[in-house]
PDB file of C-alpha atoms in Angstrom:
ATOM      1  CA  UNK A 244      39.604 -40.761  -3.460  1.00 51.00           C
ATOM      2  CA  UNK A 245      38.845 -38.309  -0.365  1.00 53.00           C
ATOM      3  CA  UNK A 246      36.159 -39.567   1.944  1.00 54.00           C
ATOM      4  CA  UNK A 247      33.019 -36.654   1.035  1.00 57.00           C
ATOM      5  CA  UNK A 248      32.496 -36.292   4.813  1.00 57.00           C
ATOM      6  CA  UNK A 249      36.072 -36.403   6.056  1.00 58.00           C
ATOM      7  CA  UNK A 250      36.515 -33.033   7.769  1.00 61.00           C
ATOM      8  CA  UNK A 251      40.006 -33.211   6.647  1.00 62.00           C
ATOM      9  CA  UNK A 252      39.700 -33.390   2.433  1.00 65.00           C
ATOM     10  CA  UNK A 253      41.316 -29.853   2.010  1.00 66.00           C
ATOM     11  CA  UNK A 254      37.926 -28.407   1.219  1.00 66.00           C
ATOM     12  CA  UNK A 255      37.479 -25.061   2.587  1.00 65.00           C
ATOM     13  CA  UNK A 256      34.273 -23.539   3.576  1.00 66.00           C
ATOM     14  CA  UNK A 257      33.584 -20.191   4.674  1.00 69.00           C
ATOM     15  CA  UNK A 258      30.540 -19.311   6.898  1.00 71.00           C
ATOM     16  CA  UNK A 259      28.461 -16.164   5.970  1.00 72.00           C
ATOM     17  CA  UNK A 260      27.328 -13.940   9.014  1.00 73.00           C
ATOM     18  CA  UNK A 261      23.506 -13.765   9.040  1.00 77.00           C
ATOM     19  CA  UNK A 262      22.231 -10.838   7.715  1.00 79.00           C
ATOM     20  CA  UNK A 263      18.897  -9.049   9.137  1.00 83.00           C
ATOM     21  CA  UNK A 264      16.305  -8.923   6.389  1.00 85.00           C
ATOM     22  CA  UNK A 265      14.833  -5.183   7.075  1.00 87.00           C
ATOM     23  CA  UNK A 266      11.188  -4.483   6.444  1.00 89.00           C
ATOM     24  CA  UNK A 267      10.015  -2.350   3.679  1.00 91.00           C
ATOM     25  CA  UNK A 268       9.106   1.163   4.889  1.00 95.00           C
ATOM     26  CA  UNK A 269       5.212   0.837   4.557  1.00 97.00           C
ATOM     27  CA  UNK A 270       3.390   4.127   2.617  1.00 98.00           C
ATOM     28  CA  UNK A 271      -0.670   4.698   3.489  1.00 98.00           C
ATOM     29  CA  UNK A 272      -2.417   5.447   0.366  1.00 98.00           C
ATOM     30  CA  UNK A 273      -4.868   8.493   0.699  1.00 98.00           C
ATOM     31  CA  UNK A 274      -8.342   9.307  -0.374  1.00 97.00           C
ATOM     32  CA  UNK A 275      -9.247  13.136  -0.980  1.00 97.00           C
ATOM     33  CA  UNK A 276     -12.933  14.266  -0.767  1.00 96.00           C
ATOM     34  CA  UNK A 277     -13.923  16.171  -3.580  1.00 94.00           C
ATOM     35  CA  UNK A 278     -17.146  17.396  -4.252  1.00 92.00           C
ATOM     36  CA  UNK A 279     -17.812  15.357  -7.839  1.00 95.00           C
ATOM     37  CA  UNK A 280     -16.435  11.587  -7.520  1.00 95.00           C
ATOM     38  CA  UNK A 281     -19.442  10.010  -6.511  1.00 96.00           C
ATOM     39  CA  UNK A 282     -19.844   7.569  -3.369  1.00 95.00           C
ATOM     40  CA  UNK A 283     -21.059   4.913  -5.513  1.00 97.00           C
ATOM     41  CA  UNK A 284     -17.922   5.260  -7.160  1.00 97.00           C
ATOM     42  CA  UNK A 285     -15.688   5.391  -4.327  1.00 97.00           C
ATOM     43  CA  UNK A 286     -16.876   2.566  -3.008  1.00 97.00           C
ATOM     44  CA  UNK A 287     -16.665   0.437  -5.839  1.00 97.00           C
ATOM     45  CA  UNK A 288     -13.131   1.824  -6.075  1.00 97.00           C
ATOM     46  CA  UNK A 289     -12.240   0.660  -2.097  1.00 98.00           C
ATOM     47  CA  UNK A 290     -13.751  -2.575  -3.166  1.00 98.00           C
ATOM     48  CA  UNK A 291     -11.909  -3.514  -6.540  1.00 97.00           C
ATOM     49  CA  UNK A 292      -8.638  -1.889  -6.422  1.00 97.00           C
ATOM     50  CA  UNK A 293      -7.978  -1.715  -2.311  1.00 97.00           C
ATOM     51  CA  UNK A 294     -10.053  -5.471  -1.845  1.00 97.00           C
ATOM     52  CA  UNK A 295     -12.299  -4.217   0.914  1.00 97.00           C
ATOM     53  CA  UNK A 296     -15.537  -5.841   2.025  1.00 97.00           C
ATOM     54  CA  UNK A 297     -18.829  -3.835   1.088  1.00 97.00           C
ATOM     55  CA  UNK A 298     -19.149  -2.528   5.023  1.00 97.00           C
ATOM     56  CA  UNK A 299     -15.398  -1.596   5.067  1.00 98.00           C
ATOM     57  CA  UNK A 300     -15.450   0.067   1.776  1.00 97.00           C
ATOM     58  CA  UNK A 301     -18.552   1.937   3.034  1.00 97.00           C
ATOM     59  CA  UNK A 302     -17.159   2.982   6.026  1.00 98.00           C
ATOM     60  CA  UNK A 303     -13.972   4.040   4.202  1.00 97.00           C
ATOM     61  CA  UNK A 304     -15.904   6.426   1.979  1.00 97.00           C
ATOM     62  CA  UNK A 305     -18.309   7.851   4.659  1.00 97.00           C
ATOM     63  CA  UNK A 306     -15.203   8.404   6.608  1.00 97.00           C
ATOM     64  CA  UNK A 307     -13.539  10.470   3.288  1.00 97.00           C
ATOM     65  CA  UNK A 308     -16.604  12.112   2.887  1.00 96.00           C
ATOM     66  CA  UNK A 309     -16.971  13.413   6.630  1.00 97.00           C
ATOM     67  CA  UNK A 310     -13.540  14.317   7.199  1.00 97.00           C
ATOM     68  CA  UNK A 311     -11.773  15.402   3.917  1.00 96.00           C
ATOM     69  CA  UNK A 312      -9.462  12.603   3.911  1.00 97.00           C
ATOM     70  CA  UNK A 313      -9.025   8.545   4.371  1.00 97.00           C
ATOM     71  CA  UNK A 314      -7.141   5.811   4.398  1.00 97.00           C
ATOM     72  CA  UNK A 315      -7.667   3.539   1.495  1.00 97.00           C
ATOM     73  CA  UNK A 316      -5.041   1.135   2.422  1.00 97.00           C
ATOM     74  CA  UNK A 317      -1.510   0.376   3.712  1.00 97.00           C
ATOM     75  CA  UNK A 318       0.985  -1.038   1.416  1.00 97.00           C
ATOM     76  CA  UNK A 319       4.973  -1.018   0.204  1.00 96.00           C
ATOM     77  CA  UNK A 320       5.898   2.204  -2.416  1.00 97.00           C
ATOM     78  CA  UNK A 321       5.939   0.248  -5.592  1.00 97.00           C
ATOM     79  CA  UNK A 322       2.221  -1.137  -4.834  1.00 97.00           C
ATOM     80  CA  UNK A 323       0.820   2.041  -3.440  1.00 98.00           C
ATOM     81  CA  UNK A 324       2.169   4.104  -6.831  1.00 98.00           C
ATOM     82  CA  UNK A 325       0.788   1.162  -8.649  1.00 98.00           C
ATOM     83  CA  UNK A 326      -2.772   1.313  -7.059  1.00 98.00           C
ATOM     84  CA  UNK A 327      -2.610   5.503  -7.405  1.00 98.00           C
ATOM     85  CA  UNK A 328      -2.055   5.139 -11.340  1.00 98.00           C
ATOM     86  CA  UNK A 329      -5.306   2.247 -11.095  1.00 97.00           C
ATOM     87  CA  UNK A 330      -7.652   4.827  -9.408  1.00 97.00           C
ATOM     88  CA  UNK A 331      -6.705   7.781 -11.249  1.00 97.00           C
ATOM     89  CA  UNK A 332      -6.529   5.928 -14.798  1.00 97.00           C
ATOM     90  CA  UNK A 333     -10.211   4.664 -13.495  1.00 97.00           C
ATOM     91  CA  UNK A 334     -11.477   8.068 -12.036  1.00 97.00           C
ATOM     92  CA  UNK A 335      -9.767   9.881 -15.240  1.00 97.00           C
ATOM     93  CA  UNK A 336     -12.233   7.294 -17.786  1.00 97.00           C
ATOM     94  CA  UNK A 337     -15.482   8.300 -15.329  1.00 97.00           C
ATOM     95  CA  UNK A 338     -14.601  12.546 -15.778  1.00 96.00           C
ATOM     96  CA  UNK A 339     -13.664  11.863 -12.072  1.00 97.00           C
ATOM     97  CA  UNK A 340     -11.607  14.445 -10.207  1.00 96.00           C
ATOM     98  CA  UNK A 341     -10.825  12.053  -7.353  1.00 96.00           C
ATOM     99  CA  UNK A 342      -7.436  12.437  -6.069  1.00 96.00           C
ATOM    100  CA  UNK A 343      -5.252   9.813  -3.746  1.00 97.00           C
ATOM    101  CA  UNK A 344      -1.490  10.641  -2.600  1.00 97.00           C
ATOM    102  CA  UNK A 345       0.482   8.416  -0.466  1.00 97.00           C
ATOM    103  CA  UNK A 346       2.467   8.887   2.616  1.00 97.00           C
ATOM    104  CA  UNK A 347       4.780   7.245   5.046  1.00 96.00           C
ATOM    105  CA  UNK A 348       3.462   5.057   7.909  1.00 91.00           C
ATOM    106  CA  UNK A 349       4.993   6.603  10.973  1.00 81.00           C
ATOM    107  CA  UNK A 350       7.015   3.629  13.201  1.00 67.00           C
ATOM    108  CA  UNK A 351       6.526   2.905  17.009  1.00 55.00           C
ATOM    109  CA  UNK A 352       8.181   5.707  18.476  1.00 53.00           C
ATOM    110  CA  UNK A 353       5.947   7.901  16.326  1.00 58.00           C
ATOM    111  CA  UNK A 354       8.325   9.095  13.583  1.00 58.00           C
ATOM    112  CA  UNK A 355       8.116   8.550   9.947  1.00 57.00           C
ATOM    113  CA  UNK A 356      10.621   6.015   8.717  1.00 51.00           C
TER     114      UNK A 356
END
């Protein structure tokens, strides 16, 4: 019987050339003012669904409600479609018009990936 460490027992190994795990492209998930969805509403949204803190989720809203537009959150495609269906399922049971949409994060030299 072969020695299990002897380099020389006719086993054969081949070694696998490392490959680079790439990031995910990242997608921000968007907040449309409207003039219906309520703020309470919003923020209880931001809170539940997106997991921010009462001030965050506050500042979130104001921010949507000031400028038309906000990020809710940043997150990979499959989770930012998945929190889009949440909020609009949620919005669609209040008689909510609320509307999200997501887009790409734009990398370091400014483009979107």
């Amino acid at each position: 019987m072969a020695d299990p460490f002897d380099p020389d027992s006719g086993v054969i190994t081949e070694t696998r050339s490392e490959k680079k795990v790439q990031r995910p492209r990242m997608y921000r998930v968007l907040l449309h003012n409207d003039d219906y969805t309520t703020r309470e509403f919003v923020v209880e949204v931001l809170k539940t669904v997106f997991h921010h803190s009462d001030a965050e989720a506050v500042r979130v809203m104001l921010h949507v409600h000031y400028n038309g537009v906000g990020v809710a959150g940043v997150f990979t495609r499959e989770i930012a479609e998945t929190k889009i269906a949440i909020v609009e399922r949620l919005a669609k049971e209040r008689e909510y018009p609320l509307r999200l949409s997501m887009e790409p994060e734009e990398d370091d030299d400014g483009d979107k990936k």
